[in-house]
Tab-separated table of C-alpha atoms in Angstrom:
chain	number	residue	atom	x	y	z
A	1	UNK	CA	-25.699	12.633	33.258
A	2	UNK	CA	-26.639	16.186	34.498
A	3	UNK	CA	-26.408	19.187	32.286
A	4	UNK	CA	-24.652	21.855	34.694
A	5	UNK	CA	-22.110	19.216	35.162
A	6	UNK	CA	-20.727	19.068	31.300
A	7	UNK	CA	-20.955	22.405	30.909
A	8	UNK	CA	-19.028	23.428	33.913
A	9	UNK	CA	-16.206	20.810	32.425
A	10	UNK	CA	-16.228	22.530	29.675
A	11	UNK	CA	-15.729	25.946	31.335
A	12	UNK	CA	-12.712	24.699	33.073
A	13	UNK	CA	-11.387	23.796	30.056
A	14	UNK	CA	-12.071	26.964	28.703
A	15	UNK	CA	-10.637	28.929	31.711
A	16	UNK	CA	-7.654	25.993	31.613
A	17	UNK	CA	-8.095	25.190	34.791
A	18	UNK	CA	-9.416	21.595	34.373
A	19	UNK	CA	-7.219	18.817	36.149
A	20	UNK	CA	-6.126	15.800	34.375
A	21	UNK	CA	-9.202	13.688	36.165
A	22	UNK	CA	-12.088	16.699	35.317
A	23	UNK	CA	-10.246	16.097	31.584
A	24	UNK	CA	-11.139	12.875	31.612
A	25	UNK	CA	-14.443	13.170	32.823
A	26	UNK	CA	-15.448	15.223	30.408
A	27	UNK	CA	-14.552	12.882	27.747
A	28	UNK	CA	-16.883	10.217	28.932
A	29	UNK	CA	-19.219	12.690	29.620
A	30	UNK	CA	-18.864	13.847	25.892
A	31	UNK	CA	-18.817	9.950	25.103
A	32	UNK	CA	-21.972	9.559	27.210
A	33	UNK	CA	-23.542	12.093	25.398
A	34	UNK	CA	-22.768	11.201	21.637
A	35	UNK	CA	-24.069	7.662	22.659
A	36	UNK	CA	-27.325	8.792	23.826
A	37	UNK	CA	-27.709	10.552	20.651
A	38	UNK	CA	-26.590	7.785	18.780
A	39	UNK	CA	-29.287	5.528	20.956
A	40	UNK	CA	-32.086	8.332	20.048
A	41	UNK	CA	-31.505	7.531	16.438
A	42	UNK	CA	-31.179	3.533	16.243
A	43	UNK	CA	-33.856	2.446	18.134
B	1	UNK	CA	-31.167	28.118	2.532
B	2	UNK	CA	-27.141	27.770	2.494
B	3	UNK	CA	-27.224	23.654	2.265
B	4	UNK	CA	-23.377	23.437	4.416
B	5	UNK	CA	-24.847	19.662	5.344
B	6	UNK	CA	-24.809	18.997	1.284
B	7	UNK	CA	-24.661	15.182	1.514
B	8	UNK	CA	-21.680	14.372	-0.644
B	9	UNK	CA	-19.398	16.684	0.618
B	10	UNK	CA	-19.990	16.370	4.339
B	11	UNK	CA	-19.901	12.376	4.198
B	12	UNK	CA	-15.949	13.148	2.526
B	13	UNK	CA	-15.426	15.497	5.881
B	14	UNK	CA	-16.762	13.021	7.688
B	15	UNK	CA	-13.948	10.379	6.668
B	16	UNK	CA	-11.772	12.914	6.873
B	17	UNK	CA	-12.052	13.962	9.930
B	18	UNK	CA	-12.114	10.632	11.414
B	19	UNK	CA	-9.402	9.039	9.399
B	20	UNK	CA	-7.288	11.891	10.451
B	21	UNK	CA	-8.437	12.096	14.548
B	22	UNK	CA	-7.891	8.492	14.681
B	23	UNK	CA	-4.470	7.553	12.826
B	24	UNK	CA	-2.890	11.072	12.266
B	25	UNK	CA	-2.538	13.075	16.001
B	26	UNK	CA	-0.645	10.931	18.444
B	27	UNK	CA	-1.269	10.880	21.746
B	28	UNK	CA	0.932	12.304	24.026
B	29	UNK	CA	1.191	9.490	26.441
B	30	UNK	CA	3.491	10.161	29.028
B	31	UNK	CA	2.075	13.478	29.087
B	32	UNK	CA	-1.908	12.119	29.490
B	33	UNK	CA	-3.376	9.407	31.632
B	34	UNK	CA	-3.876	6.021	30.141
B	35	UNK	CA	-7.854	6.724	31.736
B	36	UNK	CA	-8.230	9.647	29.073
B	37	UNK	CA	-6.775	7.695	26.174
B	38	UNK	CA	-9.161	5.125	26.934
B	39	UNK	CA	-12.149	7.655	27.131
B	40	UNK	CA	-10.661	9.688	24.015
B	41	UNK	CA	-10.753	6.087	21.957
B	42	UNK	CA	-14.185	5.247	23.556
B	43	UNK	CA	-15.349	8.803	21.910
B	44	UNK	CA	-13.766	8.185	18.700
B	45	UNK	CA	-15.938	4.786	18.264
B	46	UNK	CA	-18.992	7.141	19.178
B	47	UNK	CA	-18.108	9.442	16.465
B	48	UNK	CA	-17.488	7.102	13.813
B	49	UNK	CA	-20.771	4.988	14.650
B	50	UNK	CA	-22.922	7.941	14.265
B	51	UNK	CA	-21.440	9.390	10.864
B	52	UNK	CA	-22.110	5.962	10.062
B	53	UNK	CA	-25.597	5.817	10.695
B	54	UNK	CA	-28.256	5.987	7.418
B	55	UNK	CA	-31.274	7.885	6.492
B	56	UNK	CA	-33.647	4.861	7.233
B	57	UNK	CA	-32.346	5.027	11.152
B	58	UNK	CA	-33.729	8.874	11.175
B	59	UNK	CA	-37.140	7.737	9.775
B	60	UNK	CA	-38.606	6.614	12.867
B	61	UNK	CA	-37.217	9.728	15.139
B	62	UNK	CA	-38.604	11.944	12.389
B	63	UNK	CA	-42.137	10.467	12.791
B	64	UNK	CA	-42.326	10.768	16.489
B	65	UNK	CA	-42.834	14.314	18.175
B	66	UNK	CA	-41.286	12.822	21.648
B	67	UNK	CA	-38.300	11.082	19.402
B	68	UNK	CA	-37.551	14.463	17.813
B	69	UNK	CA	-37.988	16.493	21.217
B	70	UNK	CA	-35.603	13.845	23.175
B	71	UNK	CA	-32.890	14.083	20.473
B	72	UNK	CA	-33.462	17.944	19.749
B	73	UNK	CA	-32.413	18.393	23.647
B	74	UNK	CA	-29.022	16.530	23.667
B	75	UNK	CA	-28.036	18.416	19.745
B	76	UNK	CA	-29.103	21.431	22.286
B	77	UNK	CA	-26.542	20.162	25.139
B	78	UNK	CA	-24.012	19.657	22.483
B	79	UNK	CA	-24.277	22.850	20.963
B	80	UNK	CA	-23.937	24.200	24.149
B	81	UNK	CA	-20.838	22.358	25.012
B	82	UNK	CA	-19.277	23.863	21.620
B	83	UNK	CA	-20.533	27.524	22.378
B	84	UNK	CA	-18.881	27.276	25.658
B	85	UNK	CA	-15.541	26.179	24.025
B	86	UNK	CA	-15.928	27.836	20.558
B	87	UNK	CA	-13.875	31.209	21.774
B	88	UNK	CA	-10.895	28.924	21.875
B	89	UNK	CA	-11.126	26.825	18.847
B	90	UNK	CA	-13.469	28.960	16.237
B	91	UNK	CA	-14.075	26.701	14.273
B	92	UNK	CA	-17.007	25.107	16.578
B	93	UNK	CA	-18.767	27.734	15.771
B	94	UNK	CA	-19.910	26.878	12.734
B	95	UNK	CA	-20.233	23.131	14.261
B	96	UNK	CA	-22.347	24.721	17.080
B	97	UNK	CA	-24.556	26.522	14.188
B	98	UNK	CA	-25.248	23.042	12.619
B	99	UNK	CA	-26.091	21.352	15.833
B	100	UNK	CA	-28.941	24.190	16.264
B	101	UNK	CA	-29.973	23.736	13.343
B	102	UNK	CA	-30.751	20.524	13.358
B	103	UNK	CA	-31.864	20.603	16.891
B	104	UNK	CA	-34.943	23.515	16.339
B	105	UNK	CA	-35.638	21.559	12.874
B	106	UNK	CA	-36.505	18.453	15.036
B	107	UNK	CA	-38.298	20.479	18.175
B	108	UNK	CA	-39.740	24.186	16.532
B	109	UNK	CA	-39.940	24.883	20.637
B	110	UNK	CA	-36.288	24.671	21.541
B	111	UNK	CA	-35.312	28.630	21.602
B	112	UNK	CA	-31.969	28.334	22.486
B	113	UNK	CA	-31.847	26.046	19.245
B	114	UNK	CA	-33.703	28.294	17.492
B	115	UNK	CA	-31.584	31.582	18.469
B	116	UNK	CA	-28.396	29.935	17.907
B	117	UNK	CA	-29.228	27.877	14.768
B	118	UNK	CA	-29.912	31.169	12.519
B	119	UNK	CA	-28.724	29.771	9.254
B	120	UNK	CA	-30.947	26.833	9.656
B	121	UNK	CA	-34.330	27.897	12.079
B	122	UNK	CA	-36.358	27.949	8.531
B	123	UNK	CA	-36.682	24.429	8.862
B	124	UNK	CA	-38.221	24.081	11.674
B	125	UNK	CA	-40.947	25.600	9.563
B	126	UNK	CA	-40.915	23.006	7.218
B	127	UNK	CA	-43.368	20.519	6.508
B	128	UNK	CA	-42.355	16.944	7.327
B	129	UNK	CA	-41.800	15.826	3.890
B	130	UNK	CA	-39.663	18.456	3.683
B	131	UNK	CA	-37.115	17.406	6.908
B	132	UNK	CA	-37.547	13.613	5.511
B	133	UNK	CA	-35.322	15.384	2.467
B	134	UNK	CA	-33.054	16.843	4.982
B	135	UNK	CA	-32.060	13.539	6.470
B	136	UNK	CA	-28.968	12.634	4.584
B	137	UNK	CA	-27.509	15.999	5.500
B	138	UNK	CA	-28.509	16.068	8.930
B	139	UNK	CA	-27.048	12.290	9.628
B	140	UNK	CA	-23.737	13.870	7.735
B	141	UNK	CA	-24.013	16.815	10.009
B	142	UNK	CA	-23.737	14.753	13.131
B	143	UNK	CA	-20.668	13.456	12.132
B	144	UNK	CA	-19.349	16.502	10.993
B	145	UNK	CA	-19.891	18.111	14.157
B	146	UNK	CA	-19.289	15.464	16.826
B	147	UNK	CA	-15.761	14.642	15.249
B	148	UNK	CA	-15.197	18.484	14.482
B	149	UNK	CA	-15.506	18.942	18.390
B	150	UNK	CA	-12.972	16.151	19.263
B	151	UNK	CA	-10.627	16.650	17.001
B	152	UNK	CA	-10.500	20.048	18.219
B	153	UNK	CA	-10.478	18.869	21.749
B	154	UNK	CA	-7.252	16.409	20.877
B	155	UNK	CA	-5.392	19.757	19.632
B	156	UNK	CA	-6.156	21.373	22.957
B	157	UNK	CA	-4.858	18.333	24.351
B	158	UNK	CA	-1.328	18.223	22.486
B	159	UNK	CA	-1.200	22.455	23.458
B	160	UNK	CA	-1.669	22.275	27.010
């Protein structure tokens, strides 16, 4: 997962100009995310 | 120090929060793909396993400088995804606050951390006994926050 490409999801979504598949990727980004903070913690 | 990650009270936002993301706002889906519901539920179960997680899981990322610098950079790419989105839901703002907070507390070096996590960059002053103490409210706080962001991402959702 890169950086830039979250946070430029998240500015289309802010400008609400993200398409229903940039949507979605952002939420498994997101989910990515939260799991490798989850995976940080646990093992 | 204002103590917003208070233990008691944030575990009760936690279940909250969750109980309410996951049973109370329905999807809209003929309006969504069946792909984002999917991802949204995959999230959810992300959420709710980290504002499950205990004090003795932080013990061992506490005691290791690389541990605390890994984590300390995705609470910083978190935060970041909240600051981006916070001038349309305020209310990550406070979320984003917490997730610096607890990001400079684990990694004094992370300035972006440290300049957005204001109400919290004395801890990254603290000495380690001092952060062990902090545990229960930081572990609260990561529920708080993650489910705080998606539940505020599912209202954008149902708006747009």
């Amino acid at each position: 997962m890169e950086q830039e490409k979250i946070l430029e999801l998240a500015e289309k979504i802010k400008n609400q100009t993200a398409s229903e598949e940039e949507l979605t990727q952002f939420t498994k980004e997101l989910t990515e995310l939260l799991g490798g903070i989850k995976k940080d913690i646990t093992k | 120090m204002e103590n917003f990650l208070n233990k008691q009270n944030s575990e009760e936002l936690v279940i909250n929060s969750t109980e309410k993301t996951l049973e109370g706002e329905n999807f809209h889906e003929e309006e969504i793909s069946q792909e984002r519901v999917d991802a949204l539920k995959n999230a959810e179960q992300e959420i709710q396993e980290i504002a499950q997680l205990t004090e003795n899981d932080l013990v061992e990322v506490i005691d290791s400088p690389e541990k605390k610098k890994a984590l300390s950079e995705k609470l910083t790419l978190l935060a970041k995804v909240g600051d981006v989105l916070k001038e349309q839901w305020p209310a990550i703002a406070a979320s984003v606050v917490a997730l610096a907070g607890i990001a400079v507390s684990l990694d004094a070096g992370n300035d972006w951390a440290a300049q957005h996590g204001t109400q919290l960059v004395d801890s990254a002053y603290m000495g380690v006994e001092k952060i062990t103490s902090m545990i229960g409210g930081v572990v609260s706080g990561f529920g708080i926050v993650a489910t705080g962001l998606l539940y505020s991402y599912r209202k954008f959702e149902k708006t747009n």
